[in-house]
Coordinates of C-alpha atoms in Angstrom, one line a residue:
Chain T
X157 CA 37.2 -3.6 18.6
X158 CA 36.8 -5.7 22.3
X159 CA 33.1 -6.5 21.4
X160 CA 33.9 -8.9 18.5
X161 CA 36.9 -10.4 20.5
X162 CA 34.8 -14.2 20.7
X163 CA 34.3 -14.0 17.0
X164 CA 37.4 -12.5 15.0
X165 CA 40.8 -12.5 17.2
X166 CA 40.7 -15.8 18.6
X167 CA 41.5 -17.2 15.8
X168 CA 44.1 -20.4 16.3
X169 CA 46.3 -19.6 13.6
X170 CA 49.3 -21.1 13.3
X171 CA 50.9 -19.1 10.2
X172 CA 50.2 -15.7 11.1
X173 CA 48.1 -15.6 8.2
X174 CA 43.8 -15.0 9.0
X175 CA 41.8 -17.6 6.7
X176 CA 38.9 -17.4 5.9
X177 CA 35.5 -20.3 5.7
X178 CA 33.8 -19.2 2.2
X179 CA 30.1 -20.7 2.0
X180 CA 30.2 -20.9 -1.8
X181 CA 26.2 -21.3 -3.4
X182 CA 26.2 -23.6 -6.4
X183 CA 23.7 -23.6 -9.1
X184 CA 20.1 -25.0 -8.8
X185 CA 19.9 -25.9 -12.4
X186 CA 21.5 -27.0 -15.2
X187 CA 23.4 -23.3 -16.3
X188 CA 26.9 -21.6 -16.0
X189 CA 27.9 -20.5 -12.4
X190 CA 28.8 -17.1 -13.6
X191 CA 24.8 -17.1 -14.8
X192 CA 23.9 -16.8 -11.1
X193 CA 26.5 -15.5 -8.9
X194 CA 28.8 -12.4 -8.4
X195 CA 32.1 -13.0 -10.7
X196 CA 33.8 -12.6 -6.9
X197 CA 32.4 -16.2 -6.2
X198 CA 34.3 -17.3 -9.5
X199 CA 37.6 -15.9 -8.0
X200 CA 37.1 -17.3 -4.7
X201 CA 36.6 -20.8 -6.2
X202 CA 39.7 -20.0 -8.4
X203 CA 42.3 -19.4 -5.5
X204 CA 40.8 -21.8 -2.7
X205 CA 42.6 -25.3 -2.4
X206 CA 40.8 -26.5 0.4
X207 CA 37.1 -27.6 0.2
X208 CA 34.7 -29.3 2.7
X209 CA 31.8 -30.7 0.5
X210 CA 28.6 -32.5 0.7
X211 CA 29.7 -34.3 -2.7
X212 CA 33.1 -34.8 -4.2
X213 CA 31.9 -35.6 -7.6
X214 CA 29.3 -32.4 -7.6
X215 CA 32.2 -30.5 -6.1
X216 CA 35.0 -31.1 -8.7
X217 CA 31.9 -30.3 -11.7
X218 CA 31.4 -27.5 -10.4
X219 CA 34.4 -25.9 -9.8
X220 CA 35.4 -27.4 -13.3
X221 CA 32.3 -25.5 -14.8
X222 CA 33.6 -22.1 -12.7
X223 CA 36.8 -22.5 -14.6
X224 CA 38.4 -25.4 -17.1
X225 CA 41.5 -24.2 -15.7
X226 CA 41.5 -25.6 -12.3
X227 CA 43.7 -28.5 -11.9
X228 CA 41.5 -30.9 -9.3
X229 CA 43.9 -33.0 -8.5
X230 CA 45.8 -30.0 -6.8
X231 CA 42.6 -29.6 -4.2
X232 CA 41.4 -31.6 -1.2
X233 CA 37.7 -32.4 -0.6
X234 CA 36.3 -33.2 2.8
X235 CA 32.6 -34.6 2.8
X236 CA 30.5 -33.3 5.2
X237 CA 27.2 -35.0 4.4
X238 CA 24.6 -36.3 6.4
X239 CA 26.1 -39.1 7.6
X240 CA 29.0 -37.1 9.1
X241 CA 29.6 -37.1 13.3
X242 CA 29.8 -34.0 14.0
X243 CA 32.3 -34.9 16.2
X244 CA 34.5 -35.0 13.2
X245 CA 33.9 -31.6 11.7
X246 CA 36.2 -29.5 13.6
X247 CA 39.8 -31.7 12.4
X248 CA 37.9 -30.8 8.7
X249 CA 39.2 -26.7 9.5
X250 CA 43.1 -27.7 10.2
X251 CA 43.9 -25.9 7.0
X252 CA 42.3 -22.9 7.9
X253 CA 44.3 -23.3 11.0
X254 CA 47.5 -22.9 9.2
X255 CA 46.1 -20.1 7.4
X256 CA 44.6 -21.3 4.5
X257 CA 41.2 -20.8 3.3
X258 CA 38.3 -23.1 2.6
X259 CA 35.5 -22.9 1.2
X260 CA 32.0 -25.0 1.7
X261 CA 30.0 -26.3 -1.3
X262 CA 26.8 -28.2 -1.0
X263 CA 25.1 -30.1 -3.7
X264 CA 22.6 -27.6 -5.2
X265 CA 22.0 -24.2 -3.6
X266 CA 23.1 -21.7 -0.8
X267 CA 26.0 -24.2 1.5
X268 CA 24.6 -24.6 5.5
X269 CA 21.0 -23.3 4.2
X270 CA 18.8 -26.5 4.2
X271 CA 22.1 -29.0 3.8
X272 CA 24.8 -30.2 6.7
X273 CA 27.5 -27.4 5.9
X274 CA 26.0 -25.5 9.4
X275 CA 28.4 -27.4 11.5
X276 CA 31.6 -26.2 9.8
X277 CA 30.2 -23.1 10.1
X278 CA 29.8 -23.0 13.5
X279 CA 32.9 -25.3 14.2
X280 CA 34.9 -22.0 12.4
X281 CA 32.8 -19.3 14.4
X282 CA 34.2 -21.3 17.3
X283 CA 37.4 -21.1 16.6
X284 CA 37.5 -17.6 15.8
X285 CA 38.5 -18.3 11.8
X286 CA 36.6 -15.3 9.5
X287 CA 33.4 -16.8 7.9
X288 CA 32.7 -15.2 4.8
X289 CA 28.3 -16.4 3.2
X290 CA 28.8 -15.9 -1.0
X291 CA 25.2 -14.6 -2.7
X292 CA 24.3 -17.4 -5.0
X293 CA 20.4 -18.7 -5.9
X294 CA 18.5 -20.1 -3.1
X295 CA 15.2 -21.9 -3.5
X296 CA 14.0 -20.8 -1.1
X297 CA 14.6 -17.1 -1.4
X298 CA 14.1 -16.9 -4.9
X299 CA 10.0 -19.3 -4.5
X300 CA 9.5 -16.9 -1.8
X301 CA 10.4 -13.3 -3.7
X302 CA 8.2 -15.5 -7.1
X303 CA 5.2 -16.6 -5.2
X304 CA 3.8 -13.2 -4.5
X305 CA 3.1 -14.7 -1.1
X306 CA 4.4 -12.7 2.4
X307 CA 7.8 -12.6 2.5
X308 CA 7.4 -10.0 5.5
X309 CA 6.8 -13.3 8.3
X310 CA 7.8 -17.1 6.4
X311 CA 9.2 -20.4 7.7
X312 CA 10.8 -22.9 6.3
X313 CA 9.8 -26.4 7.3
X314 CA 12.1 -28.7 5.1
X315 CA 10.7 -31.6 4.7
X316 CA 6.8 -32.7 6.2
X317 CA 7.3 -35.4 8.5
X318 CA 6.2 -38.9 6.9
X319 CA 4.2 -40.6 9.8
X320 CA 0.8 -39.7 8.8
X321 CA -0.6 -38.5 12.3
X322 CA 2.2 -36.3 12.6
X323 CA 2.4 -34.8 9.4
X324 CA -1.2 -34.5 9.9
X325 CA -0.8 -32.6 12.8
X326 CA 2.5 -31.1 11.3
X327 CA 0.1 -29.6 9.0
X328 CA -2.4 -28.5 11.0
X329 CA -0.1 -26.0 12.9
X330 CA 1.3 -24.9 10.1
X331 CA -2.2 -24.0 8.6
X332 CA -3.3 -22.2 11.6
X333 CA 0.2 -20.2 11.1
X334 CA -0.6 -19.2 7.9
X335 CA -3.8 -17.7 9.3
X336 CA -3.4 -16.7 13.0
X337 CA 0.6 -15.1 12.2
X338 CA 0.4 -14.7 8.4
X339 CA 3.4 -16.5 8.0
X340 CA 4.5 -18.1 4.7
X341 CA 5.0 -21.8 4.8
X342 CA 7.9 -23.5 2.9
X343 CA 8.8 -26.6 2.4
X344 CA 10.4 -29.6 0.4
X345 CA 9.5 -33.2 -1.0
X346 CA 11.4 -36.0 -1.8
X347 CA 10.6 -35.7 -5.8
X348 CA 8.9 -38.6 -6.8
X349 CA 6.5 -38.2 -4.4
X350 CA 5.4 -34.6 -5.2
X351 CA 2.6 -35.3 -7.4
X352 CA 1.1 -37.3 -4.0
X353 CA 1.7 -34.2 -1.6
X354 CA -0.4 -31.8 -3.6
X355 CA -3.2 -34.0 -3.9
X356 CA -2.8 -34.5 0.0
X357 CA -3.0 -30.8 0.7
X358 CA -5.6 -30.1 -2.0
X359 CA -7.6 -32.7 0.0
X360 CA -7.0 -31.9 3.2
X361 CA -6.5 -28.3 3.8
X362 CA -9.2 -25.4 3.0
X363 CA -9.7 -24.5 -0.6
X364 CA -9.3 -21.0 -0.4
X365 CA -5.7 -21.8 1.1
X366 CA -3.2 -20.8 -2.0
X367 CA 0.0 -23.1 -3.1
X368 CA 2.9 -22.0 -5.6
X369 CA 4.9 -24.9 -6.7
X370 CA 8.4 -23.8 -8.2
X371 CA 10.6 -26.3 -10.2
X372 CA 13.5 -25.9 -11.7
X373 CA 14.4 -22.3 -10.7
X374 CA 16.7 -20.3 -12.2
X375 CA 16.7 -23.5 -15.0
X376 CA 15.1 -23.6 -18.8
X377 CA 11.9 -25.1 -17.8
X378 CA 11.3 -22.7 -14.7
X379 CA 7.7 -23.1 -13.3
X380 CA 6.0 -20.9 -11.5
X381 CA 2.4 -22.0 -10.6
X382 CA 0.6 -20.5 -7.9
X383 CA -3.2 -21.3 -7.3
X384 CA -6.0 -21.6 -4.5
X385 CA -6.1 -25.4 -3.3
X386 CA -9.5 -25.6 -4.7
X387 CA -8.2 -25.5 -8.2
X388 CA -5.2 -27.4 -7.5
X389 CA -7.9 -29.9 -6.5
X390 CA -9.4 -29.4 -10.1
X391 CA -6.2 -29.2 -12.2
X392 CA -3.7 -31.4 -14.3
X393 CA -0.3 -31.4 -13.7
X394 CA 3.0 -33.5 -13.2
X395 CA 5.7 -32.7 -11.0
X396 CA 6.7 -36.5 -10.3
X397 CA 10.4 -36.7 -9.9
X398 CA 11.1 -32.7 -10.9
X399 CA 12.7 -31.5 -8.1
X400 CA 10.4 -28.7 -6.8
X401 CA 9.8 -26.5 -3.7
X402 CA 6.0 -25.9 -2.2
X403 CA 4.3 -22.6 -0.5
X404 CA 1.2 -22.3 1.3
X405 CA -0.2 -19.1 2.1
X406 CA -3.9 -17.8 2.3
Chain G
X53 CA 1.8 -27.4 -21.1
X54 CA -1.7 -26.9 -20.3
X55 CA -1.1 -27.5 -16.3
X56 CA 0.3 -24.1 -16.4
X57 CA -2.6 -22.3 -18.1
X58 CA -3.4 -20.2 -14.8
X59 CA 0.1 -19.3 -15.0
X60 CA 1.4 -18.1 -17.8
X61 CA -1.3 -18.3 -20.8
X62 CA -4.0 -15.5 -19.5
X63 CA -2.1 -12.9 -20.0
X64 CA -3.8 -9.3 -20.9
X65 CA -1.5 -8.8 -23.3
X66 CA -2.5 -6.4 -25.6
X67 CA 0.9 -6.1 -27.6
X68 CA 1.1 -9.9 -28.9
X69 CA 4.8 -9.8 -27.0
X70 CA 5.0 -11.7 -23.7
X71 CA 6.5 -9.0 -20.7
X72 CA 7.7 -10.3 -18.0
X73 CA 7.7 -8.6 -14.1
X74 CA 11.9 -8.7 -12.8
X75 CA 12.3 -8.7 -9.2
X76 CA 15.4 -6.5 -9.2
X77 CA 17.7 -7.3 -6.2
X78 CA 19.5 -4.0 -5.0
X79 CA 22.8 -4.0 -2.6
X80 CA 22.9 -4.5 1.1
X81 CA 25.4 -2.2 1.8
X82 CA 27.9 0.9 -0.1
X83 CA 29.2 -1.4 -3.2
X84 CA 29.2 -1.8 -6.8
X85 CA 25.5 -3.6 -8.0
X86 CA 28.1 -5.8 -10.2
X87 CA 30.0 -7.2 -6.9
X88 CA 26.8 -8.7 -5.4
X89 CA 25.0 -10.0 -7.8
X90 CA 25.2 -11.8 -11.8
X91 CA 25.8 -9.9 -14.5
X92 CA 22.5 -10.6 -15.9
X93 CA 21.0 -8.3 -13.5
X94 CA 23.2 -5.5 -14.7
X95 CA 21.6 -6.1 -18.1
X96 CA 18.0 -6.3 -17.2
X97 CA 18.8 -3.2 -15.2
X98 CA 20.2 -1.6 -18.6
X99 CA 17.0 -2.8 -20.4
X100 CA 14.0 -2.2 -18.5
X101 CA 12.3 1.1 -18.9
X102 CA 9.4 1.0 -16.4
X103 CA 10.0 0.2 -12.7
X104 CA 7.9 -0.3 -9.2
X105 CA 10.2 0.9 -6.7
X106 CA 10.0 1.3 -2.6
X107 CA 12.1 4.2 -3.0
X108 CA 12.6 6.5 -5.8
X109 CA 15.6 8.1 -5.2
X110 CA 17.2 5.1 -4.1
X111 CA 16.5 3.3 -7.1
X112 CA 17.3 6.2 -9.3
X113 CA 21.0 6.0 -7.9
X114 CA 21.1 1.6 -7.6
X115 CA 20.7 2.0 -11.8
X116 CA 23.2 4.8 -12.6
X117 CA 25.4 2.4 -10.1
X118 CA 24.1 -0.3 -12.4
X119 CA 25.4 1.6 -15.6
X120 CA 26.7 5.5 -15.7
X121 CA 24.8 5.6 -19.2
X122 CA 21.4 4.4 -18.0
X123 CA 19.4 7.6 -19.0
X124 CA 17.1 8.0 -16.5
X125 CA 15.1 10.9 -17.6
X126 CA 13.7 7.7 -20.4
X127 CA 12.6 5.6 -17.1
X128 CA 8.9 6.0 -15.1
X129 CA 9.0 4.9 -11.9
X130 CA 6.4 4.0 -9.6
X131 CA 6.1 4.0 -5.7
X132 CA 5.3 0.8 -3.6
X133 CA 5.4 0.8 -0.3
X134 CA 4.3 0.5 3.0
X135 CA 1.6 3.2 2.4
X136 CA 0.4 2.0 -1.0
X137 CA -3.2 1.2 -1.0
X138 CA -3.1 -2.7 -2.6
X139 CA -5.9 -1.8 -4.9
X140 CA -4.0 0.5 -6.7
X141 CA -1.4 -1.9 -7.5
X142 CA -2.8 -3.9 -10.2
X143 CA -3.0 -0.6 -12.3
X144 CA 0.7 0.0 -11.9
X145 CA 1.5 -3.2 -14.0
X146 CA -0.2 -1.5 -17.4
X147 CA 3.3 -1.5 -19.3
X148 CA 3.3 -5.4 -18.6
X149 CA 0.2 -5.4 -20.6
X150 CA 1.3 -3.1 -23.3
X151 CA 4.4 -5.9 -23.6
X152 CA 6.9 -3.9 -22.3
X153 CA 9.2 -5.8 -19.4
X154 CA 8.6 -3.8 -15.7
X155 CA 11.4 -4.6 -12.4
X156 CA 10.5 -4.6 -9.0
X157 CA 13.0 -2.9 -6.9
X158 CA 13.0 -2.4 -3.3
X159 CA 15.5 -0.1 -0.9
X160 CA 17.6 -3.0 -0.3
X161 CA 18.0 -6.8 -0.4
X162 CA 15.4 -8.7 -2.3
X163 CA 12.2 -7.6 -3.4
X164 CA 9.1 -9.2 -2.0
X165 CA 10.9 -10.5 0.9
X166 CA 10.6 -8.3 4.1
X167 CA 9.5 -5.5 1.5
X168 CA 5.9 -4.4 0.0
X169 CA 7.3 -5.7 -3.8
X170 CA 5.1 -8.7 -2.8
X171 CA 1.6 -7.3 -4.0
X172 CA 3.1 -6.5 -7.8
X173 CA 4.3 -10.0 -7.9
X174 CA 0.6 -11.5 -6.4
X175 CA -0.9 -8.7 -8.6
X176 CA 1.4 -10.2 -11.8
X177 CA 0.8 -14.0 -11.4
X178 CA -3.2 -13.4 -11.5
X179 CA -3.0 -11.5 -14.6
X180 CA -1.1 -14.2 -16.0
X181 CA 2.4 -12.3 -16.5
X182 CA 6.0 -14.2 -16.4
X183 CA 7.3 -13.3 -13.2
X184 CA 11.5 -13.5 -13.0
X185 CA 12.8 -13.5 -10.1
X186 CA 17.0 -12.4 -10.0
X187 CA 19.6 -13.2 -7.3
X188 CA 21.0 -11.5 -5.4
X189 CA 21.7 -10.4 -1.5
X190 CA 19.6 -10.5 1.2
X191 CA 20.4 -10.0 4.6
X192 CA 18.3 -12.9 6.2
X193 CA 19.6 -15.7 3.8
X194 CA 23.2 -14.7 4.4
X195 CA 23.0 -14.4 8.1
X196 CA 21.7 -17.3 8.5
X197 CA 24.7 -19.2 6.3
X198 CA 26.8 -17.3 8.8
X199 CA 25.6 -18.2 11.8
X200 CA 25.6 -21.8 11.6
X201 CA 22.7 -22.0 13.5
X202 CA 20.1 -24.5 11.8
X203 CA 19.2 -24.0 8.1
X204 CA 17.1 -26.4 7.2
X205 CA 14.1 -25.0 9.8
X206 CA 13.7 -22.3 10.2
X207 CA 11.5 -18.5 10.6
X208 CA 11.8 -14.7 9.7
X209 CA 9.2 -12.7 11.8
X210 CA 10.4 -9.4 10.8
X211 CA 9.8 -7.2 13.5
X212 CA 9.4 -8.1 17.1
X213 CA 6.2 -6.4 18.1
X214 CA 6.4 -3.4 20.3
X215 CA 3.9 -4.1 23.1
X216 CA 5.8 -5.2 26.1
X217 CA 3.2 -7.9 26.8
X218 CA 2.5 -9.1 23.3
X219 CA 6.2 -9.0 22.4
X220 CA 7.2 -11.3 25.7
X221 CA 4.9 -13.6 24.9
X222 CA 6.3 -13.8 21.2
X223 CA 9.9 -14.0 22.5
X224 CA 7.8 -16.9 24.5
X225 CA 6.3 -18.8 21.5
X226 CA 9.8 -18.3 19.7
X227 CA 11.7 -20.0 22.4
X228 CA 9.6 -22.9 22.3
X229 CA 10.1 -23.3 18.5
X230 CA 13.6 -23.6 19.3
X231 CA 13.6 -25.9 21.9
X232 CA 10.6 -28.2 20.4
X233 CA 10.9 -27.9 16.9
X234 CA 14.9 -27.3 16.0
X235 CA 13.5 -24.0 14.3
X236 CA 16.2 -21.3 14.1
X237 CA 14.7 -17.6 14.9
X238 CA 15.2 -14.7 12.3
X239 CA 14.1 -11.5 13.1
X240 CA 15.1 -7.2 12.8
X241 CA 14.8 -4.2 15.0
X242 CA 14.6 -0.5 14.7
X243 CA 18.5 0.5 14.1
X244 CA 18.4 2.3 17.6
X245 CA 16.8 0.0 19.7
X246 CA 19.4 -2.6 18.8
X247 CA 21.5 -2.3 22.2
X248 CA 18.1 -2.6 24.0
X249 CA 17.3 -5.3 21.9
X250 CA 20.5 -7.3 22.8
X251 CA 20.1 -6.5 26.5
X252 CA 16.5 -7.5 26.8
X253 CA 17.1 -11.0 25.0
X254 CA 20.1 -11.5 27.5
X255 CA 18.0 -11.1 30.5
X256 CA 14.5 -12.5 29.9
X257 CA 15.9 -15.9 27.7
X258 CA 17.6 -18.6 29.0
X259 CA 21.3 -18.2 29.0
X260 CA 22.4 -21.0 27.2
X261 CA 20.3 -19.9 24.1
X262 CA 22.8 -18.4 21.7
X263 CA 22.2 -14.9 19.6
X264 CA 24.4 -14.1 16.7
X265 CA 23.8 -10.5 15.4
X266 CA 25.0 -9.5 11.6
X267 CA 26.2 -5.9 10.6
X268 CA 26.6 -4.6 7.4
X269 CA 26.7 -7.7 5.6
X270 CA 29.2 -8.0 2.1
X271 CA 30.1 -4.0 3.3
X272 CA 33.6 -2.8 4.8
X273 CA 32.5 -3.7 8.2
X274 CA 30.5 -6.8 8.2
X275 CA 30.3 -8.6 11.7
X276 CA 29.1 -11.6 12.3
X277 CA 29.1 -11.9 16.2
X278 CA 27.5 -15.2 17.6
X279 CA 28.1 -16.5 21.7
X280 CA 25.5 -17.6 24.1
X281 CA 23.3 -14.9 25.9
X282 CA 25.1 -15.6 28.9
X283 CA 27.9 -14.2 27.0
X284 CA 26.3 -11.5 26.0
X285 CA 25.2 -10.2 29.2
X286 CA 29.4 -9.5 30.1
X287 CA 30.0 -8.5 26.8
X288 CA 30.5 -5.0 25.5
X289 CA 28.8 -4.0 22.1
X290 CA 27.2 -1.1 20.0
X291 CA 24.9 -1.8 17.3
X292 CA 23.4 1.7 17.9
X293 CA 21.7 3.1 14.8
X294 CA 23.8 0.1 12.5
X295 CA 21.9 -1.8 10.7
X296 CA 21.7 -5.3 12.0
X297 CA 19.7 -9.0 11.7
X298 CA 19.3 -11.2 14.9
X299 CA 19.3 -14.7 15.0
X300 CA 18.3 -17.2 17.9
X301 CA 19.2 -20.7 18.5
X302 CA 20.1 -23.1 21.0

C-alpha cells in the first residue's frame, strides 16, 4: 500500500524485526489498572522492556500494580518530562530501532494527551516505527461524556494563563466560544488553587453560564457537580488541593 | 457532603434505591467489546436492563457481543438521536426513577461525545441521578495520542460545515488557532468526501501545515498517516467511503 509508504515502511530497523511505540494510559485514581483498561494493555506492559516515561518512580508502581511479576530491574526508563530538549527525544527510540518495542507512560492519564510524551510520538511517526494509542481513562474524555455538556464541538485549554489581563482576556474568548460556536471549554488548575478559580469565574463570567467540576474520576470519591455560575456563586464547596478538571458551557 | 446536594441528593427516586445512568462505550471498529475496553463494562452490560441507544440494532448486537447469554427479549430500549425532540428525553429516564440502573449507548465510540447521548446525561444530572461514565474508545482521543501533534490544546469541531464560503472561512479561523494559540485541530467528514477533503486542505492551507488522517482505529487496518500538506499534494491515497478522523497542526 504506496500511500502509507512515509508512515509504515520507512522504518530504520536494524534487526528485521518492525517495533512498535505503545502509548500506554495509566490510571487517574487510586484503583487496579485492569479496573480501567483492556486486559491487552496488561499484556503489552508485560512483554515491553523498553519504556520512555514522564516519571520513573510512577512508572515502575505502575507496572508493578499491572503485574507483581515484573522484574524492574530487567527494564529501562527514559524520562521525557517537561524539562526534556526535544532535541534529545529521537536517541530515546534506538531500541525500537533494533526492533524492540516501547512503550510511553505518563503520570496519570492517556500518554501525549495533555503531558510531553507527543514528541516521542512524532519522533517515531518520523522515523517510520508503528505507533500503537492503548484505550485507558482520560479526564478529559470521560468530564466531557459526565458533564452532559456538548461533546459534538469542545476544546481543551489546559491550563488558564496566570497573568491576570491575559487570563482575563483568555477568558473572554473562550466565553464568546461557548456562545457564538457552542463549543465546550475544558480546562485544568494547578490544585490548590481550584477553590480561587471558581470563585473567579462565578464572579466574572454570566450567571446563566454552567460549570461541572470533576475530581477524582474513575476514583472512590468521584464528583460530579455541574451547576449554573449563579449558584456556584451561592454554593459551599472545597476542591482545594483535589486534583480536578473544569467545563464551562451555557 | 452538602456541596454536592444539587448533584446527587434530589433524586426522584421513588424506589428508595439510588440508579445510576452508565455511559456505555461501544467498539470503533469489528472486535470483541472485551478487547477495547475493562471488564467492568462487560458486567454493567450483563446487568442493565433498560438502555437509551442511537441505534437499536446496533446496540442489540454490541451486548450479545458483550455476552452470548444476555437475553435481549428482557431489555427495552430507547431511541436517541439526532432526530429526538430534547423534550422528550427527560421522560426516557423513568426507570432511573423507579431505581432501576439505565446505559447510554451510542453507534460507536463514547457516548455524549460527538453523539446525541449528551441530552440523557444533562437530562440525568438535573434530576439528581449518579451519572457513571465507563472507558472506553473513542476515535478523537486516540488519534490524537497518535498523531503527536499537540495534546495539551486542543479542538474537535465535528463536522466541517458544507457551505463553501462559511466552511473557508472556518478552515480560516482554524489556521489561526494553530498558528496563534498552539491549538491542534480535530475534526470528521462524510466517509465519501474524504479524498475531496484531503485535496482541498492540500491546496487552500499553507503547505507546511501538517495533516495526519486515522482509519479504522484498534481494527485490522488501522492507519495512522501524518506528513505535511505539501506532501500530501504528491501523495497517492484513498480514504473513500473509510471511516476516518483528521487532524491539523503545524
Amino acid at each position: 500500500m504506496p500511500i502509507f509508504a512515509i508512515v509504515n515502511n520507512k522504518a530504520e530497523n536494524t534487526s528485521g524485526r518492525h517495533a512498535t511505540l505503545y502509548l500506554l494510559p495509566v490510571p487517574l485514581s487510586d484503583v487496579a489498572p485492569a479496573s480501567v483498561m483492556p486486559e491487552h494493555n496488561i499484556n503489552v506492559a508485560r512483554s515491553v522492556k523498553h519504556f520512555i516515561v514522564e516519571n520513573v518512580r510512577s512508572a515502575r508502581r505502575f507496572l508493578k500494580r499491572c503485574d507483581r511479576s515484573i522484574e524492574i530491574s530487567e527494564l529501562s526508563f527514559t524520562v521525557l518530562d517537561e524539562h526534556t530538549d526535544p532535541a534529545d527525544v529521537p536517541d530515546m527510540l534506538s531500541p525500537l530501532a533494533e526492533g524492540m518495542d516501547m512503550a510511553v507512560i505518563s503520570e496519570a492519564g492517556c500518554p501525549a494527551v495533555a503531558d510531553p510524551g507527543a514528541l516521542a510520538v512524532e519522533a517515531a511517526l518520523r522515523r517510520g516505527f508503528d505507533v500503537q494509542p492503548l484505550i485507558g481513562p482520560s479526564s478529559i474524555l470521560l468530564s466531557l461524556m459526565a458533564s452532559g455538556f456538548n461533546g459534538q464541538k469542545f476544546a481543551f485549554e489546559g491550563y488558564l494563563p496566570h497573568d491576570s489581563g491575559t487570563r482575563q482576556r483568555r477568558l473572554k474568548e473562550m466565553t464568546g466560544r461557548i456562545t457564538r460556536e457552542d463549543q465546550t471549554q475544558i480546562f485544568i488548575e494547578t490544585p490548590y488553587r481550584n477553590n480561587r478559580l471558581i470563585a473567579e469565574l462565578a464572579k466574572t463570567l454570566p450567571g446563566s453560564m454552567r460549570l461541572c467540576v470533576c475530581s477524582d474520576l474513575t476514583g472512590p470519591d468521584q464528583k460530579i457537580a455541574c451547576r449554573s455560575l449563579a449558584e456556584w456563586a451561592r454554593a459551599s464547596y472545597n476542591f482545594d488541593k483535589i486534583p480536578a478538571i473544569f467545563l464551562l458551557y451555557k
